[in-house]
Tab-separated table of C-alpha atoms and ligand atoms in Angstrom:
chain	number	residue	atom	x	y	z
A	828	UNK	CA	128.001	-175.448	-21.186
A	829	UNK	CA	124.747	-174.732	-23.012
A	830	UNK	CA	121.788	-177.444	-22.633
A	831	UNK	CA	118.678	-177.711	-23.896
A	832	UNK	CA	116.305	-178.671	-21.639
A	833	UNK	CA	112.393	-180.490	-23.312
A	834	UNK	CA	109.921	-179.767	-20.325
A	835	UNK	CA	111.852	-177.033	-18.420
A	836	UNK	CA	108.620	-174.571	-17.981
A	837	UNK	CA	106.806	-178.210	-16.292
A	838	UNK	CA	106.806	-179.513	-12.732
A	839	UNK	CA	110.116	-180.923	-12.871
A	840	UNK	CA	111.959	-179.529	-16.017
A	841	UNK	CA	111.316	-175.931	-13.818
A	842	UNK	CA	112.315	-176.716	-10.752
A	843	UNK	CA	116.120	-178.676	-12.267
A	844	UNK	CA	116.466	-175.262	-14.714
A	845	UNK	CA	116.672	-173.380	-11.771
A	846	UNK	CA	119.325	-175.509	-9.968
A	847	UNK	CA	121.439	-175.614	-13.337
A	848	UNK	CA	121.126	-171.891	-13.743
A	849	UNK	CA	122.498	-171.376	-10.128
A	850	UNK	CA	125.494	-174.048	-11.406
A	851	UNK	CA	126.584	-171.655	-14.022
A	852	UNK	CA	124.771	-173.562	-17.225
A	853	UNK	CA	123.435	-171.468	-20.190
A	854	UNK	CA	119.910	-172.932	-20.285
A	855	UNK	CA	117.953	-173.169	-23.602
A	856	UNK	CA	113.798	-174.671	-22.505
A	857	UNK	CA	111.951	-176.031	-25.169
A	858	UNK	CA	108.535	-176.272	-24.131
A	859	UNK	CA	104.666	-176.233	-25.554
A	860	UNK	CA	103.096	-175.164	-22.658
A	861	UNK	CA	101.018	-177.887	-22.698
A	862	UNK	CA	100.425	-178.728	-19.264
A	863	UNK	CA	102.344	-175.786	-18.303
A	864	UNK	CA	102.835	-171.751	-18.179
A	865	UNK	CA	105.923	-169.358	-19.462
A	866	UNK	CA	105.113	-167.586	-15.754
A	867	UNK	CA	107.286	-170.376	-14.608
A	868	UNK	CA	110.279	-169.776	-16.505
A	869	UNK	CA	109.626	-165.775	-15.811
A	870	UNK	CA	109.772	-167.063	-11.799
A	871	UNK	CA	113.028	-169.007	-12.610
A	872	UNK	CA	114.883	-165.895	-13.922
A	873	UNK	CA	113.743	-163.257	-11.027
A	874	UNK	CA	114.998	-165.834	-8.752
A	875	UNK	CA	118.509	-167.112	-10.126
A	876	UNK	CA	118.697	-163.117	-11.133
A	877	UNK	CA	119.802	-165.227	-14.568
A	878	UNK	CA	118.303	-165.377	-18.307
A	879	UNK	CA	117.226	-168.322	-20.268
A	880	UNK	CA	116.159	-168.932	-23.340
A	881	UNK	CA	112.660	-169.725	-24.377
A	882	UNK	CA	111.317	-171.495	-27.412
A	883	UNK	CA	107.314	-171.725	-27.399
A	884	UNK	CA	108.028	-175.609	-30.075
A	885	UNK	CA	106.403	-178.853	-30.055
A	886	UNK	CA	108.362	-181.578	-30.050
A	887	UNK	CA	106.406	-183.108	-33.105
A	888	UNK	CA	107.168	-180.094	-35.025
A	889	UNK	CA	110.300	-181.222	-36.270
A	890	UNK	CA	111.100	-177.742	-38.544
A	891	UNK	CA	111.071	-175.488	-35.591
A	892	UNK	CA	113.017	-177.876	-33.561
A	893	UNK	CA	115.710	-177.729	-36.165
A	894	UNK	CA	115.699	-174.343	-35.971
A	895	UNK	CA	116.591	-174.418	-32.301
A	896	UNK	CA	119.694	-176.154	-32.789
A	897	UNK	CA	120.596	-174.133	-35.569
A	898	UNK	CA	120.584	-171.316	-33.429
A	899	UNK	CA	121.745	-172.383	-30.533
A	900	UNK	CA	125.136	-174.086	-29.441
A	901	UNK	CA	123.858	-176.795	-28.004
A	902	UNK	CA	126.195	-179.398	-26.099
A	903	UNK	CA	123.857	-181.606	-24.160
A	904	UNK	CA	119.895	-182.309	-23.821
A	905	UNK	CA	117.881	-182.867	-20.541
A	906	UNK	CA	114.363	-184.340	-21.990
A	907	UNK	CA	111.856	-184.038	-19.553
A	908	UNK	CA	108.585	-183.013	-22.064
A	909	UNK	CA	106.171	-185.651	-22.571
A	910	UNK	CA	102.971	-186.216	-21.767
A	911	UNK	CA	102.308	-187.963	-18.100
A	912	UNK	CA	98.874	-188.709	-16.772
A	913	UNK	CA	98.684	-192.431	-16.248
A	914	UNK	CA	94.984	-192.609	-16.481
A	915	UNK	CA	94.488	-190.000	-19.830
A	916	UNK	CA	97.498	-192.820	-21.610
A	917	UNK	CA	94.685	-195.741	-21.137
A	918	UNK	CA	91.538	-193.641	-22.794
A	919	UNK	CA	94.000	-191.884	-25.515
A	920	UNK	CA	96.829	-193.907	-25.926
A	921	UNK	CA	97.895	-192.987	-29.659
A	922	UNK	CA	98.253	-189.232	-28.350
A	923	UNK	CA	100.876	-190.467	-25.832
A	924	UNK	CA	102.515	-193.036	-28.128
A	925	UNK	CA	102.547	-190.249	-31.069
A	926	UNK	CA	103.726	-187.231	-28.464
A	927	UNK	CA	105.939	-189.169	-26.432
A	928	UNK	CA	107.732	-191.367	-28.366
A	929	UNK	CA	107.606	-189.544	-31.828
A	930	UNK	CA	108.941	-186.428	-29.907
A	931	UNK	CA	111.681	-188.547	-28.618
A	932	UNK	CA	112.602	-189.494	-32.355
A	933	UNK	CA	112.514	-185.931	-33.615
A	934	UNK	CA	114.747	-184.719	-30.747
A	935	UNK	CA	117.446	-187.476	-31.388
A	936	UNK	CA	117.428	-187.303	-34.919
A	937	UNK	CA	117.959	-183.716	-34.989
A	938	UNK	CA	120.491	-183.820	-32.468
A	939	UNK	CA	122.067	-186.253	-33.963
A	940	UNK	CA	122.179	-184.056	-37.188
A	941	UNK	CA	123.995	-181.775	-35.149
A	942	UNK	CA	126.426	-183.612	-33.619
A	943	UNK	CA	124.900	-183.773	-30.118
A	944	UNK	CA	125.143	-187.177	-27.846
A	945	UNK	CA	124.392	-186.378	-24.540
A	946	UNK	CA	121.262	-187.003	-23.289
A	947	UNK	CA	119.269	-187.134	-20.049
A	948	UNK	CA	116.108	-188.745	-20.239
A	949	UNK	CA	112.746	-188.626	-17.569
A	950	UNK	CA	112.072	-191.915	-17.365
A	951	UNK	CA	109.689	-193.363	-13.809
A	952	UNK	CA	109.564	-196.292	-11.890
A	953	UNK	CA	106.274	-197.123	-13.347
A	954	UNK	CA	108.695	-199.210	-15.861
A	955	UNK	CA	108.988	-201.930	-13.466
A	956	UNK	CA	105.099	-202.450	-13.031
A	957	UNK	CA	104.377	-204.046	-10.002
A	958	UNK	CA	107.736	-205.648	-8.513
A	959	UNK	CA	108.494	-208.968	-7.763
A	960	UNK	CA	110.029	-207.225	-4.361
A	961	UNK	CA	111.103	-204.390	-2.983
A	962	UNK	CA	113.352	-202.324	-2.791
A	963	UNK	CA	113.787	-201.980	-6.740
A	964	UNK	CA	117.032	-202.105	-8.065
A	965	UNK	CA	117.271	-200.945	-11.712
A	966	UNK	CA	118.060	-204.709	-12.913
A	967	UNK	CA	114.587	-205.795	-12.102
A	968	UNK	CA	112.449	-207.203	-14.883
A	969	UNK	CA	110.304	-204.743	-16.822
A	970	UNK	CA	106.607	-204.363	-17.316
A	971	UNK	CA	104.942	-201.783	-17.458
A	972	UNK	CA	100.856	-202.199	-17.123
A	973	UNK	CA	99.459	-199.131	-18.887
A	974	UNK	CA	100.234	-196.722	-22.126
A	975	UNK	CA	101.860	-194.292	-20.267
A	976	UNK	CA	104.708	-196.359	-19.000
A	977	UNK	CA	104.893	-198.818	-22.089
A	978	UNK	CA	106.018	-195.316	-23.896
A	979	UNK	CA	108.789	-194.634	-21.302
A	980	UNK	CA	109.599	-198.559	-21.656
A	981	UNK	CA	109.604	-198.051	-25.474
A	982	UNK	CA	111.681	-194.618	-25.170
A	983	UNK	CA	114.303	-196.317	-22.849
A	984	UNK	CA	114.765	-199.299	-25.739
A	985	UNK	CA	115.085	-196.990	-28.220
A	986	UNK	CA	117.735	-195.215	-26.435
A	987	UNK	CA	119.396	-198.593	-25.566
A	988	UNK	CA	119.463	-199.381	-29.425
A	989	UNK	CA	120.681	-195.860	-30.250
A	990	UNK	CA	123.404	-196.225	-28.126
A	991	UNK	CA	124.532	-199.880	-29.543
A	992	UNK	CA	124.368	-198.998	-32.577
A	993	UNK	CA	126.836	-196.005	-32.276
A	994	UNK	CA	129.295	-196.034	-28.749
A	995	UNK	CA	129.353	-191.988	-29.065
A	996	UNK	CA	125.983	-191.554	-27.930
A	997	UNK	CA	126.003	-190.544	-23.876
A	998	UNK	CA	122.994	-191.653	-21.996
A	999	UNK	CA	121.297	-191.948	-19.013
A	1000	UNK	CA	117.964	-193.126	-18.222
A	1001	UNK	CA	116.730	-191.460	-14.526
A	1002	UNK	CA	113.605	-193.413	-13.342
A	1003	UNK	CA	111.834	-191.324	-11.051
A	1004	UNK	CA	109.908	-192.353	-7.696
A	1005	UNK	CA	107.528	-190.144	-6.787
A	1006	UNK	CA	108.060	-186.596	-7.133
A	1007	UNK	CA	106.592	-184.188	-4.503
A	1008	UNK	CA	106.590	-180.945	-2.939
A	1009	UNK	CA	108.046	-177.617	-4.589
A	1010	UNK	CA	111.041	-175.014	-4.202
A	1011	UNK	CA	111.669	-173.524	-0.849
A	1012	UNK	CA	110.516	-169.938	-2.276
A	1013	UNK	CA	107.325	-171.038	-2.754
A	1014	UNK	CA	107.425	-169.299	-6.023
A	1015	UNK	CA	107.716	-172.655	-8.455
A	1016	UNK	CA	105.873	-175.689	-8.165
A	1017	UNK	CA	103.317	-177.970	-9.895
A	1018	UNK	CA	100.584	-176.587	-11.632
A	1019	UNK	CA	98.783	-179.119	-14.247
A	1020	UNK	CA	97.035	-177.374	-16.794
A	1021	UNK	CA	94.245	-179.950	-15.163
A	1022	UNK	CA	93.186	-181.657	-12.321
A	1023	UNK	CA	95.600	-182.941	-10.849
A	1024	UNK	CA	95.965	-187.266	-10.372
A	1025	UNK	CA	98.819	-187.573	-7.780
A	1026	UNK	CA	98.250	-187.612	-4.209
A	1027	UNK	CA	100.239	-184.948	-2.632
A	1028	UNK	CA	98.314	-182.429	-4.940
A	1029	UNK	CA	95.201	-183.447	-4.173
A	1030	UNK	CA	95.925	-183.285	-0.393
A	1031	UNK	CA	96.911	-180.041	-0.841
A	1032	UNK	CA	93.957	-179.009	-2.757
A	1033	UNK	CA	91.762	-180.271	-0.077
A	1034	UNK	CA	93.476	-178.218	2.461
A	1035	UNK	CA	93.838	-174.867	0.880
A	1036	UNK	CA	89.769	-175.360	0.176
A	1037	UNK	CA	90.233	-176.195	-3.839
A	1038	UNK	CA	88.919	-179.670	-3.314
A	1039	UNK	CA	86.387	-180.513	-0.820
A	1040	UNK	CA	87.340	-183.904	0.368
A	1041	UNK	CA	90.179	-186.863	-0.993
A	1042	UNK	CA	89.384	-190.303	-1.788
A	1043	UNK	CA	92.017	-192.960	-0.501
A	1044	UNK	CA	92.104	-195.399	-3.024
A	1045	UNK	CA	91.991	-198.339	-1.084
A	1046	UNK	CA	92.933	-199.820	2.832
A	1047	UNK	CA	92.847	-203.363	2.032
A	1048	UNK	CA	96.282	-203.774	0.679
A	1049	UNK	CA	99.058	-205.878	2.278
A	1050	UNK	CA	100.613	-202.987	3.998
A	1051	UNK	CA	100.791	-201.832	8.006
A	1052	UNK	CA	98.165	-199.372	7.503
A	1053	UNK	CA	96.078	-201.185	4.524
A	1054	UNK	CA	97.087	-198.153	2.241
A	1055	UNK	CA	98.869	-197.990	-0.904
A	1056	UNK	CA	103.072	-197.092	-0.065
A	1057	UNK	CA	105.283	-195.384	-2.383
A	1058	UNK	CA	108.852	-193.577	-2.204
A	1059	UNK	CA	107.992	-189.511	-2.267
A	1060	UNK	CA	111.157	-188.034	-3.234
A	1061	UNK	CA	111.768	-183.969	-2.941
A	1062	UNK	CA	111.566	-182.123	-5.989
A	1063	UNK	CA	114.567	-180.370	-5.511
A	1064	UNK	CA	116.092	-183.862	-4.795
A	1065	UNK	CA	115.426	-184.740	-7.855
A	1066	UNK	CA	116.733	-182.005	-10.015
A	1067	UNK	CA	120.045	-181.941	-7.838
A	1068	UNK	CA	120.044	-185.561	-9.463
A	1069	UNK	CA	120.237	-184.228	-13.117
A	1070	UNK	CA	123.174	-182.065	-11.619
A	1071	UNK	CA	124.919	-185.309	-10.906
A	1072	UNK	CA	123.827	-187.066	-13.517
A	1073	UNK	CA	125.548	-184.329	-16.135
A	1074	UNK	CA	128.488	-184.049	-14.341
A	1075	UNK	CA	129.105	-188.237	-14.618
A	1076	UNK	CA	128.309	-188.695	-17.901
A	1077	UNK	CA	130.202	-185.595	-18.967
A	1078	UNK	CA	133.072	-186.881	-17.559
A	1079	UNK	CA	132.739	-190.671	-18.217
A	1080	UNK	CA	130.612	-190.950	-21.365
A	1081	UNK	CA	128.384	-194.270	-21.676
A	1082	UNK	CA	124.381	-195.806	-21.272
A	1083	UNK	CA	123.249	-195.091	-17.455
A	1084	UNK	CA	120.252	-196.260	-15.761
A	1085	UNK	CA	119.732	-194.563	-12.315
A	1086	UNK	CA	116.803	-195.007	-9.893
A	1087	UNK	CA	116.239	-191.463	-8.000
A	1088	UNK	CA	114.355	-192.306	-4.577
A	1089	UNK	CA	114.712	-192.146	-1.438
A	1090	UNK	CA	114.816	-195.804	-0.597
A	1091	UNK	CA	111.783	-194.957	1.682
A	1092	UNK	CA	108.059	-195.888	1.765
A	1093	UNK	CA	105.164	-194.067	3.367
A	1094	UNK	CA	101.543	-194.933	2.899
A	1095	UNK	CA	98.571	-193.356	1.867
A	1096	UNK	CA	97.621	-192.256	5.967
A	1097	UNK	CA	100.877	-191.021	6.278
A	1098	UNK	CA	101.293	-189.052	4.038
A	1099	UNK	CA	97.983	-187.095	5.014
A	1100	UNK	CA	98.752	-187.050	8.536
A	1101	UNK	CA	102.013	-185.293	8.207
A	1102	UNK	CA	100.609	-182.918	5.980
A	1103	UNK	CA	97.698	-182.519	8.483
A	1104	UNK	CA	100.575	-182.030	10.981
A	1105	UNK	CA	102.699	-178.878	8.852
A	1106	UNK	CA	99.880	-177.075	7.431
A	1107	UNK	CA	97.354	-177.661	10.496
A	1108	UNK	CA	94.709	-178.378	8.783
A	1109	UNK	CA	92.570	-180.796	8.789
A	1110	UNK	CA	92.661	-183.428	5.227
A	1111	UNK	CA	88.859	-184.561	5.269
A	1112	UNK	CA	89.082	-188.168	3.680
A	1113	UNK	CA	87.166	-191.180	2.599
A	1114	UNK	CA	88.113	-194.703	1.515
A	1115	UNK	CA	87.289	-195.488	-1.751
A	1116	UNK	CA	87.473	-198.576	-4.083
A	1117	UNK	CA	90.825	-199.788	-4.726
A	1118	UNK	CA	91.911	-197.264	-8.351
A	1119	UNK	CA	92.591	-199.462	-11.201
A	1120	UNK	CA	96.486	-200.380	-12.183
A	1121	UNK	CA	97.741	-199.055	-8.543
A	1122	UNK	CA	100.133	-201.421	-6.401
A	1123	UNK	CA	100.597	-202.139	-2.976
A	1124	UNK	CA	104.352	-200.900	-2.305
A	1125	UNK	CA	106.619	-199.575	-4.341
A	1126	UNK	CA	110.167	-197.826	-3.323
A	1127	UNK	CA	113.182	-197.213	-4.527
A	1128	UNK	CA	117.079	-199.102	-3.986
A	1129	UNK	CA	118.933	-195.930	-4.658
A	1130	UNK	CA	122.187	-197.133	-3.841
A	1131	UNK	CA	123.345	-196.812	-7.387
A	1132	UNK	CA	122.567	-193.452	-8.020
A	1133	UNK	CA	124.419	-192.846	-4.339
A	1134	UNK	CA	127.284	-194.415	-5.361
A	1135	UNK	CA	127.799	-193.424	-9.429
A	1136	UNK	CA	126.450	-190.022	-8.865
A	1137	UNK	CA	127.439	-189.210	-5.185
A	1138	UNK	CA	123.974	-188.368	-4.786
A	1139	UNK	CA	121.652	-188.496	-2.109
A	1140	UNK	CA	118.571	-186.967	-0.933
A	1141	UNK	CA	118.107	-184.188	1.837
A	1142	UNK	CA	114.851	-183.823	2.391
A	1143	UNK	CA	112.117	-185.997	4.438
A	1144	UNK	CA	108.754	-186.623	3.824
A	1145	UNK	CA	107.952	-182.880	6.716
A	1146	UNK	CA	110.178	-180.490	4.370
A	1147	UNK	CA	107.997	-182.362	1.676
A	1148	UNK	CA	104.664	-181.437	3.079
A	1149	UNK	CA	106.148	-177.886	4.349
A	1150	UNK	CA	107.049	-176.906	0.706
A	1151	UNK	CA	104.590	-178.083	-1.041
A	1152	UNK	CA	101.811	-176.113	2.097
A	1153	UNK	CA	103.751	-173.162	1.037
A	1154	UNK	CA	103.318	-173.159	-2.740
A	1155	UNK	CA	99.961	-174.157	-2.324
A	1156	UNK	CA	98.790	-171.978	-0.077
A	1157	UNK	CA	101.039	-169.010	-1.312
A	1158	UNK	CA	99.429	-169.591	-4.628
A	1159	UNK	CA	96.288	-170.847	-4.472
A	1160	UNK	CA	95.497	-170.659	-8.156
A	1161	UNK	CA	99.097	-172.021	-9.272
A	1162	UNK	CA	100.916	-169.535	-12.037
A	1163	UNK	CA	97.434	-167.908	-12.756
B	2394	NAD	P1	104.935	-181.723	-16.596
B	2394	NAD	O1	103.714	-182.048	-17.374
B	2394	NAD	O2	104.842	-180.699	-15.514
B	2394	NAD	O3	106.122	-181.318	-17.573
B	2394	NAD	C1	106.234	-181.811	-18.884
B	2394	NAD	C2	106.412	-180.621	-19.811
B	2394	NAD	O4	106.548	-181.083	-21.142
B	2394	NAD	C3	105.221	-179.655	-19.773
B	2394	NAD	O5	105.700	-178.348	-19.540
B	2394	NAD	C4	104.600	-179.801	-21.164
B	2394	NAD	O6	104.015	-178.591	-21.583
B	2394	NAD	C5	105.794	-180.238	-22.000
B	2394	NAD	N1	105.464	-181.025	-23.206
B	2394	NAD	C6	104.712	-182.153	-23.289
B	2394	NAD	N2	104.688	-182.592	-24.558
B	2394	NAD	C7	105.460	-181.735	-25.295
B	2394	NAD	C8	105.817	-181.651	-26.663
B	2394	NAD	N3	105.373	-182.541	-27.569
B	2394	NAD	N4	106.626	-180.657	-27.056
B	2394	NAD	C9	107.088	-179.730	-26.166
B	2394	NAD	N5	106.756	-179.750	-24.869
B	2394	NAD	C10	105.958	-180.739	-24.436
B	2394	NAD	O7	105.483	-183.106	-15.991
B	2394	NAD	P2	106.633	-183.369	-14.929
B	2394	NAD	O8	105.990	-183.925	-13.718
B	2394	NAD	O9	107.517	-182.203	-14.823
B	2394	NAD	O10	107.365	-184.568	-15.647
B	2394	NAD	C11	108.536	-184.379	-16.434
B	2394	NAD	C12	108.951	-185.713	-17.009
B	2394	NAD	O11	109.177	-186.637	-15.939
B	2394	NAD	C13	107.887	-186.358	-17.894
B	2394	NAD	O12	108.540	-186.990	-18.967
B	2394	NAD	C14	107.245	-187.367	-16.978
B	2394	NAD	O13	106.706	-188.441	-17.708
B	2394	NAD	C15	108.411	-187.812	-16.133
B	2394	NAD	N6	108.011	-188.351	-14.823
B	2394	NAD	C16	107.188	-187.619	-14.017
B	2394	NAD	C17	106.774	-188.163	-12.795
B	2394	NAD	C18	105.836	-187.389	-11.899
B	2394	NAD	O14	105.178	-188.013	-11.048
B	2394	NAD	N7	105.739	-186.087	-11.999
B	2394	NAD	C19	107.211	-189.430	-12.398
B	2394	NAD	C20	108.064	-190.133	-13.238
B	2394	NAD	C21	108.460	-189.577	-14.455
B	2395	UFG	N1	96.105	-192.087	-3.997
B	2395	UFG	C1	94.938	-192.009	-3.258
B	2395	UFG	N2	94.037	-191.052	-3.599
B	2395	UFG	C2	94.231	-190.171	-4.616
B	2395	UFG	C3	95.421	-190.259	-5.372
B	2395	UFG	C4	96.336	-191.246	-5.029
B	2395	UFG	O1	94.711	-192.784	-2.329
B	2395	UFG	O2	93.347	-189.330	-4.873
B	2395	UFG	C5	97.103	-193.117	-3.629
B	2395	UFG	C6	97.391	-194.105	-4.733
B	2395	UFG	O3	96.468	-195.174	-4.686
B	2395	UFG	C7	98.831	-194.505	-4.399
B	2395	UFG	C8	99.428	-193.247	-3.787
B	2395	UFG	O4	98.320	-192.450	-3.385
B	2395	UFG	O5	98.825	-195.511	-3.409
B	2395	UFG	C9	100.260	-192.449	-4.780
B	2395	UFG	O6	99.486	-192.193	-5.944
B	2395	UFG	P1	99.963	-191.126	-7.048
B	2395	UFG	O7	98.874	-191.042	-8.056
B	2395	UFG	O8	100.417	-189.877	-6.384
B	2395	UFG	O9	101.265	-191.805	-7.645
B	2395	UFG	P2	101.497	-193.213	-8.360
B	2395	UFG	O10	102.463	-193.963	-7.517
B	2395	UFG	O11	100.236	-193.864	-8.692
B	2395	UFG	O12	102.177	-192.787	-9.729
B	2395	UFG	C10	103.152	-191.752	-9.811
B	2395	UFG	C11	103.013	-191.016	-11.142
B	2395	UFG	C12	103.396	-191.914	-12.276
B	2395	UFG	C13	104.787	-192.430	-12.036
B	2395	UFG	C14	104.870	-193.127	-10.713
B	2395	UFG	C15	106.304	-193.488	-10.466
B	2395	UFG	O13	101.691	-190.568	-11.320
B	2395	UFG	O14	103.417	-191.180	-13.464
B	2395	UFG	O15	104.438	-192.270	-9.662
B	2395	UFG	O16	106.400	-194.290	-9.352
B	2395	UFG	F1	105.110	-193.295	-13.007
């Protein structure tokens, strides 16, 4: 089966092509290298020992993106591009409403020119906002609190309405936890075209000598440790979740909505002291203000996913820290 795949030179669009090229899919990455580098996708081949094929097209560019499917045989899309940096939606929102959410409507009305249903989409837990409880089922209510997520909230209507308004549409929403660590090469991994925002790479950072010392947003929430806890899930997890995902929906066409967690929490402390622990270094620290928008605890009820998909994770929050010490520190300057 051919699939296109939005994203697939990113963090997490790299790291699934490279599971779905060892599967045996013909892989088609659609990417504008906007917070990302081709020497990812160059990576992927030398280690599947498989090609892809690269287009270097903006989702807003609707031409070229026609072109793609003309060219290609495409049976089913994996959409991972957008744009994702929670605190860059709040200061430029219409660039993530445009990028997002028009590239969403240029990639489903071209595919639906072409006959083409199926349809993976990145959604993230940041949909829910700050939860009533937890663990979060994918019932709970909705609400996201900044641009960012209100696009992947808008994205996932959309795709709702698409789907009720024509039954041959296949769909599945995948609402990521939090996505850590890299592949066990240590040759792929995250590499923001900027600073990076997320915890796990800024620990990192700090302890291969990039960054000088992390701020921990925070110790007076309601948690054991005062720190913020969220649900780190593996990487590789992850994409071995858009395995399952295909193969269901493939097979038993219809609208999805899938948490992908672990179902477990760590906190802030944690997290830095098993990373102290694998790469044995030292994480120098300080507490800082609480950072605007964050919540106390958020994790994931995965047992969905678990039971639709027969998926579950593998790997704990050490094999997190270990992969993600050996990208790092195998690569200090990312893809550069
Ligand atoms: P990433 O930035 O590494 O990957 C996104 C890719 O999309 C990049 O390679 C970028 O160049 C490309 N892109 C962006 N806009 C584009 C456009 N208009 N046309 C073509 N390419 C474009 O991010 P990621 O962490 O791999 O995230 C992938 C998806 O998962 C995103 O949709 C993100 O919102 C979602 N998600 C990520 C997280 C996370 O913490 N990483 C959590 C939940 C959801
Ligand atoms: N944190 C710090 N210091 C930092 C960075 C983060 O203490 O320098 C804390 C945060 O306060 C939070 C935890 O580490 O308690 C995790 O923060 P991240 O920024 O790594 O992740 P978030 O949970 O805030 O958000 C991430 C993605 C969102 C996505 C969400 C899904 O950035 O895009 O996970 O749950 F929507």
């Amino acid at each position: 089966m051919k699939l296109l795949i939005t994203g697939g030179a990113g963090y997490i669009g790299s790291h699934t092509t490279l599971e779905l090229l060892n599967a045996g899919y013909e892989i088609v990455v659609v990417d504008n290298l906007c917070n990302s580098k081709e020497e990812s996708l160059r990576r992927i081949q030398q280690l599947t020992g498989k090609s892809l094929v690269f287009y270097n097209v903006d989702l807003l560019d609707r031409k070229n993106l026609d072109t793609v499917f003309a060219r290609e045989s495409i049976e089913s899309v994996i959409h991972f591009a957008g744009l994702k940096a929670v605190g860059e939606s709040v200061k430029m929102p219409l660039d993530y409403y445009y990028n997002n959410i028009t590239g969403t409507l240029n990639l489903c009305s071209i595919m639906s020119n072409y006959d083409i249903r199926t349809l993976i989409f990145s959604s993230s837990a940041t949909v829910y906002g700050d939860p009533h409880t937890v663990p979060i089922k994918e019932d709970f209510p909705l609400n996201p609190t900044n641009p960012y997520g209100r696009t992947k909230f808008m994205i996932e209507e959309i795709l709702k309405d698409l789907y009720n308004s024509d039954n041959r549409w296949n769909i599945a929403l995948l609402r990521y936890f939090n996505p850590v660590g890299a592949h066990g090469s240590g040759r792929i991994g995250e590499d923001p075209n900027s600073t990076p925002n997320n915890l796990m790479p800024l620990i990192a950072q700090v302890a291969v000598g990039r960054g000088s010392i992390l701020t921990v947003y925070g110790n007076d929430y309601p948690t054991p440790d005062g720190t913020g806890i969220r649900d780190y899930i593996h990487v590789v997890d992850l994409a071995t979740g858009h395995l399952k995902t295909l193969n269901k929906i493939v097979k038993d066409p219809g609208f999805y909505i899938y948490n992908l967690g672990t179902g477990r929490g760590f906190s802030v402390l944690e997290v830095i002291s098993a990373f102290e622990e694998i790469s044995g270094k030292k994480i120098k620290y300080t507490i800082g203000e609480r950072r605007s928008g964050d919540i106390a605890i958020c994790y994931a009820d995965p047992a969905r996913a678990n039971r639709e998909l027969s998926w579950k994770t593998y790997f704990g929050i050490n094999d997190m820290c270990v992969d993600m010490w050996r990208w790092q520190s195998l690569n200090p300057n990312g893809y550069e």
